[in-house]
C-alpha positions in Angstrom: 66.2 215.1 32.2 68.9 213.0 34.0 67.5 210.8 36.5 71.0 210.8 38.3 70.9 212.6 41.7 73.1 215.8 41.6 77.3 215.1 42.4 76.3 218.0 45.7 77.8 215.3 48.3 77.3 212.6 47.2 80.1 210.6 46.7 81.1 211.7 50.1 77.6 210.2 51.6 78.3 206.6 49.3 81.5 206.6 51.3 80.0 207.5 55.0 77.0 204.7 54.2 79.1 202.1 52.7 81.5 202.7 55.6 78.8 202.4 57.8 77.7 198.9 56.3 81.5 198.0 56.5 81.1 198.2 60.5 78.0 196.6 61.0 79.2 193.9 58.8 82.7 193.0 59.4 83.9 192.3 63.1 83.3 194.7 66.1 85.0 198.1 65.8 85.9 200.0 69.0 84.2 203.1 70.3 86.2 205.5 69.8 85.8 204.6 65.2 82.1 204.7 65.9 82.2 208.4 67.1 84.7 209.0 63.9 82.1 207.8 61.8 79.1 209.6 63.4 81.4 213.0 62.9 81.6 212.1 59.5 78.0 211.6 59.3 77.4 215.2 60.8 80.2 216.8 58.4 78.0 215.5 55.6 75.0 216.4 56.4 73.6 212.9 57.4 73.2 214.0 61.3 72.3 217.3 62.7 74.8 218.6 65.0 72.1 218.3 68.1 71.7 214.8 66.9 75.5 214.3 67.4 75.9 215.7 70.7 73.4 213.7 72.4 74.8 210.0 70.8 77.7 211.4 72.2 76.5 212.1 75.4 74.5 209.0 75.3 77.9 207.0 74.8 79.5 208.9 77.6 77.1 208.2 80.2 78.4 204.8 80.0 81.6 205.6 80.8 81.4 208.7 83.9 80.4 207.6 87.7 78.7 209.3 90.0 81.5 211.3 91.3 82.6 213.0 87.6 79.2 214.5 88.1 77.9 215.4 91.5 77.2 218.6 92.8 80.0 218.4 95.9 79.1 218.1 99.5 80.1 221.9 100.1 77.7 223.1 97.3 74.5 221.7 98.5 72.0 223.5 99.9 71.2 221.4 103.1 68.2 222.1 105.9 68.5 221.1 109.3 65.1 219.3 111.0 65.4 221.9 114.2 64.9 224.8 111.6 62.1 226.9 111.8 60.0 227.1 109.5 60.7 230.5 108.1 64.5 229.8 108.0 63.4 226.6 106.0 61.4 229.6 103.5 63.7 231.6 103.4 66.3 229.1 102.3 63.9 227.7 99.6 63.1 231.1 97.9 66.7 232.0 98.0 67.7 228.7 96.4 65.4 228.4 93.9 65.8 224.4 94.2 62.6 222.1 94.5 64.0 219.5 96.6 66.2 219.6 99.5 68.0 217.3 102.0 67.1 217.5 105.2 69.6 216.5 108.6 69.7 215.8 111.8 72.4 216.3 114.3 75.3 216.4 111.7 75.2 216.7 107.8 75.7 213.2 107.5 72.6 212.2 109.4 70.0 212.3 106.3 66.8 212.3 107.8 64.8 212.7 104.7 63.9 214.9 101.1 61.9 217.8 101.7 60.0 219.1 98.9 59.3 222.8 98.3 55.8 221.9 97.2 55.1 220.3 100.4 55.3 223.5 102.7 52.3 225.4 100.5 50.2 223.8 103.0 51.4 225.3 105.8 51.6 229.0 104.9 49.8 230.9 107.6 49.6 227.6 109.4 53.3 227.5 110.8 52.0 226.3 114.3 51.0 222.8 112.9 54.2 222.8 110.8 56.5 219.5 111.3 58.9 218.6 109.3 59.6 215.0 109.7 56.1 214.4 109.0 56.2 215.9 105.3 60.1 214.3 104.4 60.3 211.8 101.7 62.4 209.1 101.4 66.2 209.8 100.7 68.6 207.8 97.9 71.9 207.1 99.0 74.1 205.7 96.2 78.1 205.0 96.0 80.1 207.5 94.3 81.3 204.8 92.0 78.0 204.1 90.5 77.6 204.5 86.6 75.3 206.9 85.4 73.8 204.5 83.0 73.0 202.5 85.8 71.7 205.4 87.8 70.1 207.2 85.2 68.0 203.3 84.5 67.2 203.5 88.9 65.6 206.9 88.5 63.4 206.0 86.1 62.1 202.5 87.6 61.8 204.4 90.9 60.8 207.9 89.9 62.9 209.3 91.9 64.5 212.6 90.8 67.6 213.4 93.3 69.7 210.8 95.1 72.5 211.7 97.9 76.1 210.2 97.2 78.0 208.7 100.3 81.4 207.4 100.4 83.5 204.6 101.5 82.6 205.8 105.1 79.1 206.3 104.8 79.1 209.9 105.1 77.8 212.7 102.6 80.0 213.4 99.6 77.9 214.9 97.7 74.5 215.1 95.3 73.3 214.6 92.0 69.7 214.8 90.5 68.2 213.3 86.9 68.9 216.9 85.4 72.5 216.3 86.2 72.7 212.7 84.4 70.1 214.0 81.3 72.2 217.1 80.7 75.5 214.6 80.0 73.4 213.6 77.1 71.4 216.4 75.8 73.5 219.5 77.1 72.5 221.9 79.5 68.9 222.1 80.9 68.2 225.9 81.7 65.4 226.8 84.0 64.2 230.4 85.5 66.5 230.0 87.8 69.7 230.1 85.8 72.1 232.5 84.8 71.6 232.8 81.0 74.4 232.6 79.1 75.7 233.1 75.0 75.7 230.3 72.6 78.6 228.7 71.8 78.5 229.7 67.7 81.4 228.3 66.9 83.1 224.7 67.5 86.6 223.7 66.8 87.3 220.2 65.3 90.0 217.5 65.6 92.1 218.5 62.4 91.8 222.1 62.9 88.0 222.4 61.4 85.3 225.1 62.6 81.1 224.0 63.2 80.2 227.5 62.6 76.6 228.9 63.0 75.7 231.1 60.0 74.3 232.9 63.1 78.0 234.2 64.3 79.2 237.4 63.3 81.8 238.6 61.2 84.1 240.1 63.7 84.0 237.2 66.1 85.1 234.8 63.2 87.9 236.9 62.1 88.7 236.7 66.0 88.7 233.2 66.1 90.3 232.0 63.4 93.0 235.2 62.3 91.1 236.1 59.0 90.1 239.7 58.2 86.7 239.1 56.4 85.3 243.0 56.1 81.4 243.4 58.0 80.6 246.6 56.3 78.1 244.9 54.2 76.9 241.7 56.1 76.5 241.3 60.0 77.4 237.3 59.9 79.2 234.8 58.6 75.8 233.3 57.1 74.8 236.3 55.2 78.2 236.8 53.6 78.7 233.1 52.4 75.1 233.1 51.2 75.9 236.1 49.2 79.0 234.6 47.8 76.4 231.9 46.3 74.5 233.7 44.9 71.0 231.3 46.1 70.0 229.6 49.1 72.7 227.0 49.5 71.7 223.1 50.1 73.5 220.7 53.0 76.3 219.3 51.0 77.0 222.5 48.7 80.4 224.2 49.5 82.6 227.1 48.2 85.7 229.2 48.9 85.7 232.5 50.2 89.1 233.9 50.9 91.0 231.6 52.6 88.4 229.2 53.8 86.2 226.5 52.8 82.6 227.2 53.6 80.9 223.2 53.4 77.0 223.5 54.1 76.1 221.1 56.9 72.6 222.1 58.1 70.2 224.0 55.8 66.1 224.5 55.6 64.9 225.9 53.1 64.4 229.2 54.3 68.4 230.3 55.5 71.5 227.7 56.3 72.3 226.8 59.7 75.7 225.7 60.2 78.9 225.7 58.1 82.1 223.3 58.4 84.7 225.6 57.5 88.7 224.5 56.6 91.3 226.2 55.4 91.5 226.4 51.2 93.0 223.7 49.8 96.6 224.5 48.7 96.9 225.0 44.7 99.1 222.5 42.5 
């Protein structure tokens, strides 16, 4: 038997790791090449697309401040230290937040950060009930902070939510660890959020698609103008799969119609995802 691995993609992963070694090697390359190559990487299978996103996101969290991210001054859900107590509930359950700025007189006079948790103790109890006893300390940071630097703060102070002033000390607005983490990894959905469809399918510089195998027939043919027939498979998957004839492997690609269907994540139980160009032009 040949001991050779199979041709399947690899010349184009030689190229992407000798590439690679190239950048490392030679002098500095700017960040914008780095991303080209970690696309590549993804295209060929070397990355998962997850794994791309949060590099990316990683890389952008040097470059976004405070302000590209906060939740604005008229979006936050504020409570003033003369509230009642059941006024203070009420706001809570409606919410659905965990942590909440608290004021005095004016909306720029932080008093402190109540948290939800904190009040279980005085259900049926709301004589005792004080607020400024139970506030924590509030984080005020400039809107011109980086979120590398803030993201680095939270976690050496375990704080979770920080208020963002501006150049005249008052409120402009908030932002909490969720807001800096989902920069890197994507949206974090809890209970509390709308749920919404996957994105399955991603255009690419050059005119490329990241398709799931999960999207269906009709919504490709929507996307991209092709008239693939879903009479005998639901999704895009299922009909490429077919076209094989066997579970395809990361790397393996074909033509069907006027597309190129290039495996780029794959277990072995069903493929994942697809980069999918048009069909080469014919000599």
């Amino acid at each position: 038997m040949n001991d050779e691995p199979g041709s399947t993609g690899g010349p184009a992963h030689r190229s992407w790791w000798d590439r690679l070694g190239h950048m490392f090697s030679g002098e500095p390359r700017n960040r914008e090449e780095l991303v080209e190559e970690l696309r590549a990487a993804q295209a060929n299978g070397l990355l998962s697309n997850d794994t791309l996103t949060m590099v990316e996101g990683a890389l952008k969290v040097t470059e976004l401040s405070v302000d590209d991210v906060m939740v604005p001054r008229a979006q936050i859900v504020m409570i003033s230290a003369e509230s009642p107590l059941t006024d203070i509930l009420a706001a809570v359950v409606e919410s659905g937040h965990s942590r909440f700025p608290v004021h005095g007189e004016d909306k720029d006079e932080i008093l402190g950060i109540l948290l939800a948790k904190d009040l279980l103790k005085y259900f049926g109890d709301g004589e005792h009930f004080d607020i400024r006893a139970i506030l924590r300390p509030a984080v005020l940071i400039p809107e011109s902070m980086r979120l590398n630097v803030l993201l680095a703060e939270f976690r050496l102070s375990r704080n979770h939510m920080a208020l963002v002033v501006d150049e005249y000390g008052g409120v402009a607005g908030l932002i909490t660890i969720e807001d800096v983490l989902e920069q890197i990894v994507g949206d974090i959905d809890d209970e509390h959020d709308d749920e919404e469809e996957p994105t399955l399918m991603h255009a690419q510089p050059g005119g490329d698609w990241l398709v799931s195998a999960l999207t269906p027939i009709a919504d490709f043919n929507e996307q991209t103008g092709s008239a693939y027939s879903d009479e005998e498979f639901d999704t895009i998957g299922g009909m490429v799969t077919s076209e094989f004839g066997h579970l395809p492997e990361v790397g393996e690609e074909i033509v069907v119609g006027d597309y190129l269907f290039h495996v780029t994540e794959a277990d072995d139980r069903r493929v994942q995802q697809f980069r999918v160009s048009q069909k080469p032009a014919q000599d």
